[in-house]
Each structure stands twice: as C-alpha cells, then as structure tokens.
C-alpha cells in the first residue's frame, strides 16, 4: 500500500488501531530508561504517545499525513514530534536511544531499507524493537495482511541487518490472543553494539 492508500484507510474510520500501545511494545519497553525514541511508521501514534507519556522524547514518523494528524489529535497535550517521511529513506543517524518499528508491512527490499534506517538512527547501546505480523500467521494464525510478501520472520529481520554489529535480546515468534484465536507476530529486540 502506498501513502495515498494508507491515507484513505485512516480517513475511513475513527481509529484504525487502538489508542493503547501494542502489548509487546508495552511489555518490552516498560522498564527501559526514557531517552530519545523514534517510532518509525508510527501510524496514529499509539506507541509513540505511550512512550511520550512515560517520559520519552519521541519522534513519530509515517508517510500518511492523515495518520499523523489523527495521532496529533490523540496525543492532546502530550508532546510528540510528528514527521511525514518515508521510512525507507529515514536519515537521522545516531540520534535515538530507541527505535520502534511496529507492524510495518513492506516487501523485502523496502523492509530491509527501513530496518537499516531504524538501526542507523540509534546511538551505540540503543535498542531496536521490531514487532510485525509473522509469516506463519498466514497459515497458523488469524488476521493481519494476507499478502505473504509483507509478512516476515525474526530470521528475515536479522538477515536484513546481518552485517551490522548488535546483540540480540529476543528474536522469535510471539502469540497474541484475538478472541479464541492466536495471531502470530515476530518480535526482534536488539541493542546496537559499537563498531
Ligand atoms: C499497520 S500500520 C502500524 C502503525 C503503528 N506502527 C502501530 O503499530 O499502530 C503500518 C503503518 O506503516 C506506514 N507505512 C507503510 N509504509 C511506509 C513507508 N514506506 N514509510 C513510512 N510509513 C509507512 C503506514 O502509513 C501505516 O501507518
């Protein structure tokens, strides 16, 4: 989906996602000392706003202006820097202590560009957290995009970054309850190493 299609999707309903943060973003990051955070492909900003309310200085970037405008409204008085930008061309090296990439749905070459941009945005010691619909969700899970090209595994994510220095804290598949069913996400948490 291009930016125009996402704009249309966001314009068509009140809130496409939730006002609450994603469950894995919240559980992984609740104990991290606040600093500067980038939420790349932030959508309506549920994760960015949650981080900002916990003391983070947050930049929320997305290529959908409609999503950013909704995020600004949702944030109210909470300060968040909203930036319209293409995640595959994000270029703010060594500026953040944390980069969050949640449910970005891109084909492999664009995904690789966006993930490397997110990694580059980190200072040494900074954390990259990716949560996405897992490839196995198509056959074993529920919901999410039905196009296998925009699904991924933790192994794909690590391969996108394989020549870069980092320590892996978590890389695997995690389940999310949706009613009686389970949606399968992939979750990668890593820390940028010097080098
Ligand atoms: C499934 S939504 C997830 C939004 C948010 N991260 C969340 O978890 O609520 C995917 C988002 O990626 C954005 N997006 C897709 N491709 C993008 C790109 N190349 N650059 C910036 N944003 C992009 C869309 O506009 C959309 O807001």
Coordinates of C-alpha atoms and ligand atoms in Angstrom, one line a residue:
X1 CA 0.0 0.0 0.0
X2 CA 1.3 3.4 -0.9
X3 CA 0.9 6.6 1.2
X4 CA -2.3 7.5 -0.6
X5 CA -3.9 4.1 0.1
X6 CA -2.9 4.4 3.8
X7 CA -4.4 7.9 3.9
X8 CA -7.7 6.6 2.6
X9 CA -7.7 3.7 5.1
X10 CA -7.0 6.1 8.0
X11 CA -9.6 8.6 6.7
X12 CA -12.3 5.9 6.5
X13 CA -12.6 5.2 10.3
X14 CA -12.2 6.9 13.6
X15 CA -9.2 4.9 14.8
X16 CA -7.8 2.0 12.7
X17 CA -5.6 0.8 15.5
X18 CA -6.1 1.2 19.2
X19 CA -5.4 4.2 21.5
X20 CA -3.5 1.8 23.7
X21 CA 0.1 0.7 22.9
X22 CA 0.7 -2.6 21.3
X23 CA 1.0 -5.3 24.0
X24 CA 4.6 -6.3 23.1
X25 CA 5.8 -2.7 22.8
X26 CA 4.4 -2.1 26.3
X27 CA 5.8 -5.2 27.9
X28 CA 9.2 -5.0 26.2
X29 CA 9.8 -1.3 26.9
X30 CA 8.1 -0.6 30.2
X31 CA 11.4 -0.9 32.1
X32 CA 13.6 0.9 29.7
X33 CA 15.1 4.2 31.0
X34 CA 13.5 7.0 29.0
X35 CA 15.6 8.9 26.4
X36 CA 15.1 9.8 22.7
X37 CA 12.8 7.5 20.8
X38 CA 11.9 7.1 17.1
X39 CA 8.7 5.4 16.2
X40 CA 9.1 4.6 12.5
X41 CA 5.8 4.0 10.6
X42 CA 4.0 5.2 13.7
X43 CA 0.5 5.3 12.3
X44 CA -1.9 7.0 14.6
X45 CA 0.8 7.1 17.2
X46 CA -0.4 4.7 19.9
X47 CA 3.1 3.5 20.8
X48 CA 4.7 7.0 20.3
X49 CA 2.1 8.6 22.7
X50 CA 2.6 5.8 25.3
X51 CA 6.3 6.3 25.2
X52 CA 6.0 10.1 25.4
X53 CA 3.7 9.8 28.4
X54 CA 6.4 7.7 30.1
X55 CA 9.0 10.4 29.7
X56 CA 10.5 9.7 26.3
X57 CA 11.3 12.5 23.9
X58 CA 9.5 11.0 20.8
X59 CA 9.6 11.4 17.1
X60 CA 6.8 9.7 15.3
X61 CA 7.3 9.3 11.6
X62 CA 4.9 8.0 9.0
X63 CA 4.2 8.6 5.3
X64 CA 0.5 9.0 5.9
X65 CA -0.4 12.6 6.8
X66 CA -3.9 11.5 7.8
X67 CA -2.4 9.1 10.3
X68 CA -0.1 11.8 11.7
X69 CA -3.0 14.3 12.1
X70 CA -5.0 11.7 13.9
X71 CA -2.0 11.0 16.2
X72 CA -1.6 14.7 17.0
X73 CA -5.3 14.8 18.0
X74 CA -4.9 11.6 20.1
X75 CA -1.8 13.0 21.8
X76 CA -3.5 16.1 23.1
X77 CA -1.1 17.9 25.3
X78 CA 1.5 15.1 25.2
X79 CA 4.5 16.4 23.2
X80 CA 5.4 14.2 20.2
X81 CA 7.4 15.4 17.1
X82 CA 5.2 14.2 14.2
X83 CA 7.1 13.9 10.9
X84 CA 5.8 12.9 7.5
X85 CA 8.5 10.7 6.0
X86 CA 9.2 7.6 4.0
X87 CA 10.6 5.0 6.4
X88 CA 12.8 3.5 3.7
X89 CA 14.6 6.9 3.4
X90 CA 14.8 7.9 7.0
X91 CA 18.2 9.5 7.6
X92 CA 18.9 10.7 11.1
X93 CA 22.0 8.8 12.1
X94 CA 22.9 8.1 15.8
X95 CA 20.1 10.3 17.1
X96 CA 18.0 7.9 19.2
X97 CA 18.2 5.6 22.2
X98 CA 15.3 3.6 21.0
X99 CA 13.8 2.8 17.6
X100 CA 10.4 1.1 17.4
X101 CA 9.1 -0.4 14.2
X102 CA 5.7 -1.9 14.8
X103 CA 3.7 -3.7 12.1
X104 CA 5.4 -2.1 9.2
X105 CA 4.2 -4.0 6.1
X106 CA 6.7 -3.8 3.3
X107 CA 8.1 -6.2 0.7
X108 CA 11.6 -7.4 1.5
X109 CA 13.8 -4.8 -0.2
X110 CA 11.8 -1.9 1.3
X111 CA 11.7 -3.6 4.7
X112 CA 15.4 -4.0 4.6
X113 CA 15.9 -0.3 3.8
X114 CA 13.5 0.8 6.6
X115 CA 15.1 -1.6 9.2
X116 CA 18.6 -0.4 8.3
X117 CA 17.4 3.2 8.6
X118 CA 16.0 2.4 12.0
X119 CA 19.2 0.8 13.1
X120 CA 21.3 3.7 11.8
X121 CA 19.2 6.1 13.8
X122 CA 20.4 4.5 17.0
X123 CA 23.3 5.6 19.2
X124 CA 25.6 2.8 20.3
X125 CA 23.8 1.0 23.1
X126 CA 20.5 2.0 21.6
X127 CA 17.6 -0.5 21.4
X128 CA 15.7 -1.6 18.2
X129 CA 12.4 -3.2 18.8
X130 CA 10.5 -4.6 15.8
X131 CA 7.1 -6.2 16.1
X132 CA 5.4 -7.4 12.9
X133 CA 2.9 -10.0 11.6
X134 CA 4.9 -13.2 11.4
X135 CA 5.0 -15.2 8.1
X136 CA 3.5 -18.2 9.9
X137 CA 0.4 -16.2 10.8
X138 CA -1.0 -16.7 7.3
X139 CA -1.5 -20.5 7.9
X140 CA -1.4 -20.8 11.6
X141 CA -2.8 -17.6 12.9
X142 CA -5.6 -15.1 12.4
X143 CA -6.0 -11.6 11.0
X144 CA -3.2 -9.4 9.6
X145 CA -2.2 -8.9 6.0
X146 CA -2.9 -11.9 3.7
X147 CA -0.1 -11.0 1.3
X148 CA 2.9 -13.2 2.2
X149 CA 5.3 -10.6 0.7
X150 CA 4.7 -8.2 3.5
X151 CA 5.0 -10.8 6.3
X152 CA 8.3 -11.7 7.9
X153 CA 10.1 -13.8 10.4
X154 CA 12.6 -12.9 13.0
X155 CA 15.3 -14.6 10.8
X156 CA 14.4 -12.3 7.9
X157 CA 14.8 -9.3 10.2
X158 CA 18.2 -10.4 11.5
X159 CA 19.3 -11.2 7.9
X160 CA 18.4 -7.6 6.9
X161 CA 20.9 -6.4 9.4
X162 CA 23.4 -9.2 9.3
X163 CA 26.5 -7.1 8.5
X164 CA 25.9 -4.7 11.4
X165 CA 27.0 -5.0 15.0
X166 CA 24.3 -5.8 17.6
X167 CA 23.4 -8.1 20.4
X168 CA 20.1 -9.9 20.1
X169 CA 17.9 -9.8 23.3
X170 CA 14.9 -11.5 21.7
X171 CA 14.2 -12.9 18.2
X172 CA 11.3 -15.2 17.6
X173 CA 7.6 -15.7 17.3
X174 CA 5.1 -14.5 19.9
X175 CA 1.4 -15.1 20.2
X176 CA -1.3 -12.6 20.7
X177 CA -4.8 -13.7 21.7
X178 CA -7.6 -12.5 19.4
X179 CA -10.8 -13.8 20.9
X180 CA -10.3 -17.6 21.0
X181 CA -7.7 -17.5 18.3
X182 CA -4.0 -16.6 18.3
X183 CA -2.3 -14.1 16.0
X184 CA 1.4 -14.8 15.4
X185 CA 3.8 -11.9 15.4
X186 CA 7.5 -11.8 15.1
X187 CA 9.4 -9.9 17.7
X188 CA 13.1 -8.8 17.5
X189 CA 14.8 -6.8 20.2
X190 CA 18.4 -5.9 19.8
X191 CA 21.0 -3.5 21.0
X192 CA 23.4 -1.7 18.8
X193 CA 27.0 -2.5 19.5
X194 CA 29.9 -0.2 19.0
X195 CA 31.7 -0.8 15.7
Ligands
LIG1 C1 -0.1 -1.5 10.3 S1 0.2 0.2 10.4 C2 1.1 0.3 12.0 C3 1.1 1.6 12.6 C4 1.8 1.7 14.0 N1 3.1 1.3 13.9 C5 1.0 0.9 15.0 O1 1.6 -0.2 15.4 O2 -0.1 1.2 15.4 C6 1.5 0.4 9.3 C7 2.0 1.9 9.1 O3 3.1 2.0 8.2 C8 3.0 3.1 7.5 N2 3.9 3.0 6.3 C9 3.9 2.0 5.4 N3 4.9 2.1 4.6 C10 5.6 3.2 5.0 C11 6.8 3.9 4.5 N4 7.4 3.4 3.4 N5 7.2 5.0 5.2 C12 6.5 5.4 6.2 N6 5.4 4.9 6.7 C13 5.0 3.7 6.1 C14 1.5 3.2 7.1 O4 1.2 4.5 6.8 C15 0.9 2.8 8.4 O5 0.6 3.9 9.3

